[in-house]
PDB file of C-alpha atoms in Angstrom:
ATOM      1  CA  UNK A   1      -2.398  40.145  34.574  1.00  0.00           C
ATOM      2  CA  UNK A   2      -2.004  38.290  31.307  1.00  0.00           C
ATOM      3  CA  UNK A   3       0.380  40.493  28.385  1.00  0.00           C
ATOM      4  CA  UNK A   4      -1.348  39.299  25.165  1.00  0.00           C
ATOM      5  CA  UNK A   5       0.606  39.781  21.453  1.00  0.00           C
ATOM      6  CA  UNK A   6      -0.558  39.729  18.095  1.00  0.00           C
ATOM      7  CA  UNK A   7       1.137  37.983  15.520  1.00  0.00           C
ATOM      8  CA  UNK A   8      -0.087  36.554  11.269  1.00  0.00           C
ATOM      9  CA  UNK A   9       1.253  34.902   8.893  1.00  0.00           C
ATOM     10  CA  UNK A  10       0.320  32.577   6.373  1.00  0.00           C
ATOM     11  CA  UNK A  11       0.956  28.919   6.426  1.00  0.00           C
ATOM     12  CA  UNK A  12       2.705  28.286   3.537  1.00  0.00           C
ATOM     13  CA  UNK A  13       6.459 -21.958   9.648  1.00  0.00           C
ATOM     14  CA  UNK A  14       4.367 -24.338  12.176  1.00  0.00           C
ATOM     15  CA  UNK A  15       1.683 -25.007   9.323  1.00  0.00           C
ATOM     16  CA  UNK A  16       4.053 -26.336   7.163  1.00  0.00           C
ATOM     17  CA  UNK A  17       5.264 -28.955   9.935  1.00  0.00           C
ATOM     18  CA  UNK A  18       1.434 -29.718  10.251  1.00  0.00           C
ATOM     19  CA  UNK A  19       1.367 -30.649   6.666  1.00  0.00           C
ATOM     20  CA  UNK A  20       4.522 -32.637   6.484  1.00  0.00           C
ATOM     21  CA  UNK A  21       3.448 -34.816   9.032  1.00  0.00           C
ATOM     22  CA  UNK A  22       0.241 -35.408   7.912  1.00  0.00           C
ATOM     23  CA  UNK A  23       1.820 -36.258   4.289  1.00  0.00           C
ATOM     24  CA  UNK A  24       4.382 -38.762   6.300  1.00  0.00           C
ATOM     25  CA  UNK A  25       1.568 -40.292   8.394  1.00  0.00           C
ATOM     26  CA  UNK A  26      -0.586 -41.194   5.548  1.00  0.00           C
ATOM     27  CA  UNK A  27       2.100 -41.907   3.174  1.00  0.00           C
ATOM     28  CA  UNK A  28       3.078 -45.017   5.958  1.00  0.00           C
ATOM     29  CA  UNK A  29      -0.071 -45.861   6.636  1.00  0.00           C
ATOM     30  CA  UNK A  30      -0.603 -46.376   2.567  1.00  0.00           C
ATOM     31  CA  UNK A  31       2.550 -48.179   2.816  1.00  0.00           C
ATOM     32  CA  UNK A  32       1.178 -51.202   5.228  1.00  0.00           C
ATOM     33  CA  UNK A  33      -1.892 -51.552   3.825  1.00  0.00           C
ATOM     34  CA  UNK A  34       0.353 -51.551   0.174  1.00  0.00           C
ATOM     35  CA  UNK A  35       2.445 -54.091   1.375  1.00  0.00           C
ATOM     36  CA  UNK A  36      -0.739 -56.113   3.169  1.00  0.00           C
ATOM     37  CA  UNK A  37      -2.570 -56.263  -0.250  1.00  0.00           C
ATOM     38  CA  UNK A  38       0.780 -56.925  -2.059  1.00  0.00           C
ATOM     39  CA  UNK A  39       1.326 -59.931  -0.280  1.00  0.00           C
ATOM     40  CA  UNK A  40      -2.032 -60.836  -0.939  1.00  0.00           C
ATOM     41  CA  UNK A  41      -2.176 -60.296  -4.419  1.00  0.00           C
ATOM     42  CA  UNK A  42       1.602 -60.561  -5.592  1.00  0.00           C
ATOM     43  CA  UNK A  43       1.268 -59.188  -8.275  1.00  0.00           C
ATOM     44  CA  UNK A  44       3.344 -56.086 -10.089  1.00  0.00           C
ATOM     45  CA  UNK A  45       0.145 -54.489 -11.428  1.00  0.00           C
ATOM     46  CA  UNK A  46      -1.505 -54.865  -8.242  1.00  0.00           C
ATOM     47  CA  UNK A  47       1.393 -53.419  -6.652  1.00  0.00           C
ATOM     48  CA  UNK A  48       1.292 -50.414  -9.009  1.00  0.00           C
ATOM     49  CA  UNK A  49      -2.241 -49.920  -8.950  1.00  0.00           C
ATOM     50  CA  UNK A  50      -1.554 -49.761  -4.731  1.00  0.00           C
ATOM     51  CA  UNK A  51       1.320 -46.988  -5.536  1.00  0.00           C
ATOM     52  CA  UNK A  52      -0.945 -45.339  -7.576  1.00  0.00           C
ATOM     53  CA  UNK A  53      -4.040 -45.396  -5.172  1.00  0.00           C
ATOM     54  CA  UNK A  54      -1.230 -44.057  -2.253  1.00  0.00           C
ATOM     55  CA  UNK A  55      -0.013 -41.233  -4.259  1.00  0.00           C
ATOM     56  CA  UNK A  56      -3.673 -39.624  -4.976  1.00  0.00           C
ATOM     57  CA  UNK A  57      -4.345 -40.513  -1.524  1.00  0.00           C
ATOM     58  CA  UNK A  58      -1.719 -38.478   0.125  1.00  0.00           C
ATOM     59  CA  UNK A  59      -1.887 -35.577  -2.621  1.00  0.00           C
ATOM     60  CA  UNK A  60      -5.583 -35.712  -1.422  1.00  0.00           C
ATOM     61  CA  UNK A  61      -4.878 -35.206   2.194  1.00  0.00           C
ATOM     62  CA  UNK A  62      -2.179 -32.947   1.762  1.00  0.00           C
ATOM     63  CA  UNK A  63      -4.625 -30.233   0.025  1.00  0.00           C
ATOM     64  CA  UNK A  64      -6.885 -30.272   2.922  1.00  0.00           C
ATOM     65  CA  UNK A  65      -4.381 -29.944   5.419  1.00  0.00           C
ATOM     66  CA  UNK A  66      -3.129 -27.392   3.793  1.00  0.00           C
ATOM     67  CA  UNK A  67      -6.501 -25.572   4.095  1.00  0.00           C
ATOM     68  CA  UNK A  68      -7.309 -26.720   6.953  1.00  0.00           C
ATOM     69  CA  UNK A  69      -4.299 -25.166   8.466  1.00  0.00           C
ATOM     70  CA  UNK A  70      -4.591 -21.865   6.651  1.00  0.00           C
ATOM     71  CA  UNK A  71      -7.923 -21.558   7.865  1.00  0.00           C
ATOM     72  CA  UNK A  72      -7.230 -22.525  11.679  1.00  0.00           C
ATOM     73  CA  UNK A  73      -3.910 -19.466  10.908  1.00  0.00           C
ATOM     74  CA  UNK A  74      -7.150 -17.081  10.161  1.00  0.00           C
ATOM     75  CA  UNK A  75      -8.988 -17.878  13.026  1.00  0.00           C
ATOM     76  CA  UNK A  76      -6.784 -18.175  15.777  1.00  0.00           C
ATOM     77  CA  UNK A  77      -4.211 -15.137  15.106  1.00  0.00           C
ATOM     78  CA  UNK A  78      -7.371 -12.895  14.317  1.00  0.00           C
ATOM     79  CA  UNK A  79     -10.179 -14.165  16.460  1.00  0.00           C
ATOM     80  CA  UNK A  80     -12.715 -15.430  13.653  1.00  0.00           C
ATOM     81  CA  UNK A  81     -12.387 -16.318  10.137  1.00  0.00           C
ATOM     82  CA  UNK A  82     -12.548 -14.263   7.179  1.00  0.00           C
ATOM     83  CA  UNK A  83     -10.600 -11.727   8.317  1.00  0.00           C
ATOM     84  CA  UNK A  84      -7.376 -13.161   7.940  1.00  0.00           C
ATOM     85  CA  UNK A  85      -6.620 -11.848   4.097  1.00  0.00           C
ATOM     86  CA  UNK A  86      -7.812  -7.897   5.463  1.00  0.00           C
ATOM     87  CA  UNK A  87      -5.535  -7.968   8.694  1.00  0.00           C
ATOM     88  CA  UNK A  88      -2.263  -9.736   6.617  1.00  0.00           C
ATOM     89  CA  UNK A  89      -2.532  -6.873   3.872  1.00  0.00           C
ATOM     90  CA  UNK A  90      -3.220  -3.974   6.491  1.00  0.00           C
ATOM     91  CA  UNK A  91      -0.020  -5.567   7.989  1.00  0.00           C
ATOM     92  CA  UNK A  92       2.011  -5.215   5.161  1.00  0.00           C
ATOM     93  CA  UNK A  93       1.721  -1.049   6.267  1.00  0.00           C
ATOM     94  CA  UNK A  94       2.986  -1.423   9.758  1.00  0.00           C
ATOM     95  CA  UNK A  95       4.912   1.904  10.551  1.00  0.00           C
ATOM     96  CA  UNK A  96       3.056   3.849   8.365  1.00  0.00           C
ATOM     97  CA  UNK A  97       0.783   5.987  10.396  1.00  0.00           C
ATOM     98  CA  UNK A  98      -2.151   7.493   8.944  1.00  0.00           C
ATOM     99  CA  UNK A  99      -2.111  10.974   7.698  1.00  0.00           C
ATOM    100  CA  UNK A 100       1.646  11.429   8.475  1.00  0.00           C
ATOM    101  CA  UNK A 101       3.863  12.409   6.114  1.00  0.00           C
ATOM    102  CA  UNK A 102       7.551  11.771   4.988  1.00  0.00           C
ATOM    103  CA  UNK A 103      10.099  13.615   7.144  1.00  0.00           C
ATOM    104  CA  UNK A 104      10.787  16.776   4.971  1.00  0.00           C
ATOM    105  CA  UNK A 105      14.166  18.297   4.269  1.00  0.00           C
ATOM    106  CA  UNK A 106      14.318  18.892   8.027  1.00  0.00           C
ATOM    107  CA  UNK A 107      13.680  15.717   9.423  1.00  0.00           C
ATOM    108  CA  UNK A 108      10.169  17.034  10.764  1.00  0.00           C
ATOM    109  CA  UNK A 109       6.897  15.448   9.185  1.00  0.00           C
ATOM    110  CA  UNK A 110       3.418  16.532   9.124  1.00  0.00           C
ATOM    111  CA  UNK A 111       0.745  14.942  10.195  1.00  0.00           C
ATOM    112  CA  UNK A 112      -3.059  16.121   9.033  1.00  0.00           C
ATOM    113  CA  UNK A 113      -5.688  14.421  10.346  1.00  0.00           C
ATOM    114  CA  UNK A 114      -7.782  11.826   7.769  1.00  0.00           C
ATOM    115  CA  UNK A 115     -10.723  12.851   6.117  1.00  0.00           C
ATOM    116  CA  UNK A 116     -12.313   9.213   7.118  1.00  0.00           C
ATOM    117  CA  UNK A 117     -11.246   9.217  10.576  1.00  0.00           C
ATOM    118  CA  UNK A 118     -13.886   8.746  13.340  1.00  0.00           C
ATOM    119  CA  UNK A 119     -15.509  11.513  15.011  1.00  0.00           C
ATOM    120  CA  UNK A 120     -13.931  10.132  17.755  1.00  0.00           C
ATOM    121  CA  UNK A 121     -15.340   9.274  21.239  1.00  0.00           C
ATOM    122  CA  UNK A 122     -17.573  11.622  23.508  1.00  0.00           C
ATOM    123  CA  UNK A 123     -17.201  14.690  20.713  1.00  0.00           C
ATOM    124  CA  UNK A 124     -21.109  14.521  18.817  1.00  0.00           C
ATOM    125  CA  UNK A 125     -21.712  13.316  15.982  1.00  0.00           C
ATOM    126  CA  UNK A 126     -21.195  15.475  13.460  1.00  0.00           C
ATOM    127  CA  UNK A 127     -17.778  15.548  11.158  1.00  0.00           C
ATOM    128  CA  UNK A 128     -14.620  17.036  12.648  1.00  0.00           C
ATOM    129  CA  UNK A 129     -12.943  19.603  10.474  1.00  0.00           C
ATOM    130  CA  UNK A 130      -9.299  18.335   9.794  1.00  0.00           C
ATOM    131  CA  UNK A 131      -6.523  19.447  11.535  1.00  0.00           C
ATOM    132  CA  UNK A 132      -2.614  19.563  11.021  1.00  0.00           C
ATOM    133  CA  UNK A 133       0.331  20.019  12.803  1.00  0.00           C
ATOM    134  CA  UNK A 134       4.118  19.339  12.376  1.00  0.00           C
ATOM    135  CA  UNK A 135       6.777  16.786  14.433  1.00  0.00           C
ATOM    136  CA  UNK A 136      10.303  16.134  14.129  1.00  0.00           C
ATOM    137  CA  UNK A 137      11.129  12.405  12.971  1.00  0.00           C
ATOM    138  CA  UNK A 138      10.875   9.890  15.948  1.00  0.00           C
ATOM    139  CA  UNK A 139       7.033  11.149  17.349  1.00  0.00           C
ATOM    140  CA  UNK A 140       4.708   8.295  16.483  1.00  0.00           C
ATOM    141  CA  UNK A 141       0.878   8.537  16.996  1.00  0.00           C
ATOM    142  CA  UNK A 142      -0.173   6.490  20.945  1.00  0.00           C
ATOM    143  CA  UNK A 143      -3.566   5.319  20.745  1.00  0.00           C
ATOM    144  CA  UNK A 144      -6.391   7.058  23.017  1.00  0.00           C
ATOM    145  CA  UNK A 145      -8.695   4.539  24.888  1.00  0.00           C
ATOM    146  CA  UNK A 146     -12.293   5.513  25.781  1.00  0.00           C
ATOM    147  CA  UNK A 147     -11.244   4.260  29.108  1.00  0.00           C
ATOM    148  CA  UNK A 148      -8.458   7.680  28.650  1.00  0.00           C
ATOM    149  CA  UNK A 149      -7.917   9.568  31.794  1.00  0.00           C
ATOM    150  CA  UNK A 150      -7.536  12.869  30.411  1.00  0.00           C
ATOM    151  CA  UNK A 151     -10.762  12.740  29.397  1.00  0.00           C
ATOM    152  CA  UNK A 152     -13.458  11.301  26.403  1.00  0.00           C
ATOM    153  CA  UNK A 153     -13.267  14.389  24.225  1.00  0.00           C
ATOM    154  CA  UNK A 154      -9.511  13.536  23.433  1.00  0.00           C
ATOM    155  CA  UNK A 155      -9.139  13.055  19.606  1.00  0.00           C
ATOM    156  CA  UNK A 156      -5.350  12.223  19.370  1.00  0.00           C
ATOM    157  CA  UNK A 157      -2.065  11.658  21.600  1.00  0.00           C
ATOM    158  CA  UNK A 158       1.233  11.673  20.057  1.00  0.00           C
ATOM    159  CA  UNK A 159       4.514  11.105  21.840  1.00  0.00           C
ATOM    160  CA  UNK A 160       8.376  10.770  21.582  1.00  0.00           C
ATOM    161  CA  UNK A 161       9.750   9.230  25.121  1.00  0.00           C
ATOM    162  CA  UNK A 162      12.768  11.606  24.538  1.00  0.00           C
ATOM    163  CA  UNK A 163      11.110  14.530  23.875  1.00  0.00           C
ATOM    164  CA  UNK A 164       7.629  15.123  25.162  1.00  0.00           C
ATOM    165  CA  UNK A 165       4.006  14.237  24.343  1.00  0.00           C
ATOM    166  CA  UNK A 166       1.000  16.087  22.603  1.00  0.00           C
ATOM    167  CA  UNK A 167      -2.536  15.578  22.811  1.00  0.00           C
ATOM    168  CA  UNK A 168      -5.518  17.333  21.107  1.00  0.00           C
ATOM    169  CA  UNK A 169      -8.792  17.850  22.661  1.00  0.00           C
ATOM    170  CA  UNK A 170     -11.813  18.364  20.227  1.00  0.00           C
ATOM    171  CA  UNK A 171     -15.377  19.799  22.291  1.00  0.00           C
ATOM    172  CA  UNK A 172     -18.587  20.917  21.113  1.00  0.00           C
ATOM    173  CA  UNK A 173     -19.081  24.882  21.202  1.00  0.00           C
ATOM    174  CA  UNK A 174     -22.210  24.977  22.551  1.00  0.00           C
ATOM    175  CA  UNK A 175     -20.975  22.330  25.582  1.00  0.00           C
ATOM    176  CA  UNK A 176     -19.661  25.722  26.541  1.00  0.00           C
ATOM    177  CA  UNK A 177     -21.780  28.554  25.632  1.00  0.00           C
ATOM    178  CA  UNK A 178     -25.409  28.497  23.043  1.00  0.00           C
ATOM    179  CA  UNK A 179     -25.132  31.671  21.549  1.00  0.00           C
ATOM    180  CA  UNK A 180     -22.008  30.475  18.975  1.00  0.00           C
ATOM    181  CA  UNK A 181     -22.591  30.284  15.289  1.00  0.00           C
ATOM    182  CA  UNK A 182     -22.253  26.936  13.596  1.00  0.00           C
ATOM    183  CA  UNK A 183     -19.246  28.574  12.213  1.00  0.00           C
ATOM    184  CA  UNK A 184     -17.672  29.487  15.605  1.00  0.00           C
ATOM    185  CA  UNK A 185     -14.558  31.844  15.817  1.00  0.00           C
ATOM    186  CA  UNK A 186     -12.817  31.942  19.178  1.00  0.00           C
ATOM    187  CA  UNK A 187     -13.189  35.297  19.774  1.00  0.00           C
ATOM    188  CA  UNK A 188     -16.693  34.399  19.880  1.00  0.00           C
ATOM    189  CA  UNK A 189     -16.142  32.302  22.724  1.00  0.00           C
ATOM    190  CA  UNK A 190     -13.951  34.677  24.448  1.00  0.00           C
ATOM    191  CA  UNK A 191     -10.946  36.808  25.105  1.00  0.00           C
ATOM    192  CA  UNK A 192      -7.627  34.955  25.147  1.00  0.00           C
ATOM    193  CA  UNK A 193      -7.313  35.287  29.595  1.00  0.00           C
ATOM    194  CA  UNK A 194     -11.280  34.367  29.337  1.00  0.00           C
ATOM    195  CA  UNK A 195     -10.764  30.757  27.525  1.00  0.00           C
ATOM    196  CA  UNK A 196      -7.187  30.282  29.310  1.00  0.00           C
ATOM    197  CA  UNK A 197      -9.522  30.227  32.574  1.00  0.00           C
ATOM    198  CA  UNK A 198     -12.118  27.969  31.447  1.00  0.00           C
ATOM    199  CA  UNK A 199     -10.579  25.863  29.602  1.00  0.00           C
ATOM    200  CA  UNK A 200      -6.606  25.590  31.373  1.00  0.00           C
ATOM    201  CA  UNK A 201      -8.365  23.855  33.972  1.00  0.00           C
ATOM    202  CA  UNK A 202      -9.531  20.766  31.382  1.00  0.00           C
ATOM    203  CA  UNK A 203      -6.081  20.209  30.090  1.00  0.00           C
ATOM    204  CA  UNK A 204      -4.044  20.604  33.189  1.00  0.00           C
ATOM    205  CA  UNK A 205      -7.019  19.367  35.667  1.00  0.00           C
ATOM    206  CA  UNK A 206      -6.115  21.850  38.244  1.00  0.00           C
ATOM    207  CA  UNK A 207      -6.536  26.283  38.107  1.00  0.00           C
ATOM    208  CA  UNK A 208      -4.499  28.079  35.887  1.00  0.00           C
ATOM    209  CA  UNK A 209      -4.658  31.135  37.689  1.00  0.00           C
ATOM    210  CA  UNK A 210      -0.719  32.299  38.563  1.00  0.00           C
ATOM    211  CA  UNK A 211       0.355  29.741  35.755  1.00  0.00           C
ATOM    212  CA  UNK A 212      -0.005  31.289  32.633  1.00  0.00           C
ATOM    213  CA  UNK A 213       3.596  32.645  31.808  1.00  0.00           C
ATOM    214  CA  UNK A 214       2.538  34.059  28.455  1.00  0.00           C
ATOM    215  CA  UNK A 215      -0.265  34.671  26.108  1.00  0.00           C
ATOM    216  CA  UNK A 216      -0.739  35.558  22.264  1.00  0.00           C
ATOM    217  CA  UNK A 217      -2.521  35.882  19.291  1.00  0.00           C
ATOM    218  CA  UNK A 218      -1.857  34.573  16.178  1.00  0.00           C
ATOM    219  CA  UNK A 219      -4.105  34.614  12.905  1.00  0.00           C
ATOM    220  CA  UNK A 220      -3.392  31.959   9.938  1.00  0.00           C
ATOM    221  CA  UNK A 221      -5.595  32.395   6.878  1.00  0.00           C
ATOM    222  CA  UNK A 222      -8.093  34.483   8.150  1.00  0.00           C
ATOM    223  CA  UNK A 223      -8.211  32.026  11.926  1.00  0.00           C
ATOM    224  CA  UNK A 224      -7.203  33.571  15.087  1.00  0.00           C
ATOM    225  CA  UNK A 225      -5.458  30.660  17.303  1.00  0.00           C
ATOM    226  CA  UNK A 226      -5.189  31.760  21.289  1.00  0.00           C
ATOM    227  CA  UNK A 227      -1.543  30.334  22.496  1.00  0.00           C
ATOM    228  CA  UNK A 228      -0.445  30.297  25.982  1.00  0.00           C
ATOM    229  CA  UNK A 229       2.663  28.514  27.753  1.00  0.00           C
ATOM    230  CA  UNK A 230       1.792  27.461  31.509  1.00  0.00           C
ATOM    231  CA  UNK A 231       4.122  26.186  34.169  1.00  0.00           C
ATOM    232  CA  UNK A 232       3.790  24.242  36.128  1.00  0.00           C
ATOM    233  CA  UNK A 233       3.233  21.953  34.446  1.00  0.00           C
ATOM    234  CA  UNK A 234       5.104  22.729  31.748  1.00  0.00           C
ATOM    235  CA  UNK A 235       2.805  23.341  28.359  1.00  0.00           C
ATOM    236  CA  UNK A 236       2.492  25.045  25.601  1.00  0.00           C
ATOM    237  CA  UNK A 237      -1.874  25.031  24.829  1.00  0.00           C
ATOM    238  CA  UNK A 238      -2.845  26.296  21.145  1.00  0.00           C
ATOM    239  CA  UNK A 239      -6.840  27.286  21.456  1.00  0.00           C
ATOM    240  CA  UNK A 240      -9.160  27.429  18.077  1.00  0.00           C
ATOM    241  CA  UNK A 241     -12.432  27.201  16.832  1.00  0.00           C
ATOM    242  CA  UNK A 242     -13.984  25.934  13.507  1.00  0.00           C
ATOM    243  CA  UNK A 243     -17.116  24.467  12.254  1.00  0.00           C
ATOM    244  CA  UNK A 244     -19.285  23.822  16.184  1.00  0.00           C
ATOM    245  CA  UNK A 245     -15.729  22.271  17.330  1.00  0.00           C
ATOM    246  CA  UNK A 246     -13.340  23.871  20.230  1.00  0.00           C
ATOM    247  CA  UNK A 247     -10.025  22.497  19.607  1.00  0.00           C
ATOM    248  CA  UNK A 248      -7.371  22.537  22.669  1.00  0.00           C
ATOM    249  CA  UNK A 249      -3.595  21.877  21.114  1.00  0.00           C
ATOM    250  CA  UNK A 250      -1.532  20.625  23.792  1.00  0.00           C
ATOM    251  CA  UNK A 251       2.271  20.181  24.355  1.00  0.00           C
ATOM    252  CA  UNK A 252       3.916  19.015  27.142  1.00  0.00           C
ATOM    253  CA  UNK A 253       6.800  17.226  28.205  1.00  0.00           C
ATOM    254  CA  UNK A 254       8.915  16.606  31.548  1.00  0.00           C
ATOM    255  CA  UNK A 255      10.947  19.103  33.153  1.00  0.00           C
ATOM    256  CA  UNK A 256      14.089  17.961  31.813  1.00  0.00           C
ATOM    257  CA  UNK A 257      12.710  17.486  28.402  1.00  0.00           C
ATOM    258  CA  UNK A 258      11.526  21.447  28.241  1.00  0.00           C
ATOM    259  CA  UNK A 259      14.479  21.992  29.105  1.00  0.00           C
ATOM    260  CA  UNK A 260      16.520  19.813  26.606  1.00  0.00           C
ATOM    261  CA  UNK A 261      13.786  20.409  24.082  1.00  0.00           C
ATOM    262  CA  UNK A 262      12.058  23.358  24.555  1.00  0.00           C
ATOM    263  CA  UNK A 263      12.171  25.406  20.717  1.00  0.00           C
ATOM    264  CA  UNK A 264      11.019  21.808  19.278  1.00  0.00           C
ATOM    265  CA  UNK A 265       7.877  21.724  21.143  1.00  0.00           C
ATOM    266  CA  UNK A 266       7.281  25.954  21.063  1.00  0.00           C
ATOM    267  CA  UNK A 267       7.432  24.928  17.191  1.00  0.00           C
ATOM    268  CA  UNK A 268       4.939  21.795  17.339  1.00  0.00           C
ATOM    269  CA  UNK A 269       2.417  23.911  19.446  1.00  0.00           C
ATOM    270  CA  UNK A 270       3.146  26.765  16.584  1.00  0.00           C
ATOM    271  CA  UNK A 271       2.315  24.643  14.304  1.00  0.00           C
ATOM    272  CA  UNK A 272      -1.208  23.903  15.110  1.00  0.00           C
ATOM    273  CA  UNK A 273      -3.671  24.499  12.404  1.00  0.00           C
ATOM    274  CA  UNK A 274      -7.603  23.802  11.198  1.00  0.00           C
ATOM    275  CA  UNK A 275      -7.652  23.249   7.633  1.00  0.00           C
TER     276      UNK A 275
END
């Protein structure tokens, strides 16, 4: 028997060798067949007019090592040319992770899920409405494969090896049930014990039944969000709906991290919100 509670609240340098040795190459080449023709011709203004010929020669050959090189740089660190420029100045932005914020006063940041993002893999086609949720400093975003065990409806994995990991599933509605609005509310899908049974099973892979230690209700802005805490394994699971989307909130870490950590990640799963 699940005990369910109500809560709301409002959420307020190799290159550069390449070119010097080309430049030294050529510049000793030009220098025998200088010194051939000046012995042929000794004369000074043949031997300047040599000098000269050198110089333009190996300013010549420098320029198109030098784009020779930066073009072979493009290719070969990116896999075909042309996108060399793009990747360098996306590089410039390592560490910054899309749609996270700036630690707050805190140290926790908040990361909302971009407007131009994907519709991910396996999920439909049609746009996913955003969703945001809060970490403390040190949780950076793990990218989900296609090839992802847990499943191809999984929009987003975050983790902190100290601490715990989070995932968030996104399904269609009507994978589930075909009489739910295109606006869906949960509690059109079900009651809280209702959607812990159908859907535990997804995010744990095995039956929640004798798992769920707790079960409540909270309403943000008019949404009701379903949250339960399971062990084992131990998991905190936020369920929503918006739009023709199910979304499946999911915290979890080892035992001694729920133990070390435990009010960090009962606040991430709290945190959980469709905006």
């Amino acid at each position: 028997m699940i005990t369910i509670s109500y809560t709301s609240c409002c959420l307020a340098g190799t290159n550069n060798q390449q070119i010097v040795a080309s430049k030294h190459f050529v510049a000793n080449s030009a220098s025998e067949k200088g010194g051939s023709l000046v012995k042929a011709g000794a004369g000074s203004t043949e031997r300047e007019t040599v000098n000269e010929e050198s110089e333009r020669l190996i300013q010549a050959v420098s320029r198109r090592s030098a784009m020779a090189s930066a073009m072979s740089l493009a290719t070969t660190a990116f896999g075909f040319p042309g996108v060399g420029l793009a990747v360098v100045k996306q590089g410039l932005l390592a560490g910054r992770v899309p749609g996270l914020s700036e630690p707050n006063e805190q140290g926790w940041r908040t990361y909302r899920r971009p407007d131009d993002k994907s519709g991910g893999h396996g999920v439909g086609w049609s746009p996913i409405i955003p969703y945001a949720f809060s970490v403390p400093d040190g949780w950076e975003e793990v990218p989900v494969s296609i090839a992802d065990l847990g499943g191809t409806e999984i929009d987003l994995r975050f983790a902190n090896s100290q601490e715990g990991r989070l995932f968030v599933i996104v399904a269609p509605v009507r994978r589930f049930a075909d009489n739910i609005s295109d606006d869906a509310k949960i509690e059109e899908i079900g009651e809280p014990d209702k959607v812990i049974g159908a859907f535990g099973p997804e995010v744990i892979g095995e039956n929640v039944e004798g798992k769920v230690l707790s079960a409540q209700v909270a309403e943000h802005s008019g949404r009701k969000y379903y949250q339960f805490e399971l062990e084992p394994p131990h998991i905190f699971i936020t369920a929503t709906a918006a739009g023709n989307r199910l979304y499946l909130f999911n915290v979890t870490g080892s035992g001694l991290q729920w133990k070390r950590h435990y009010k960090d990640l009962k606040t991430i799963a709290e945190s959980f919100r469709v905006i």
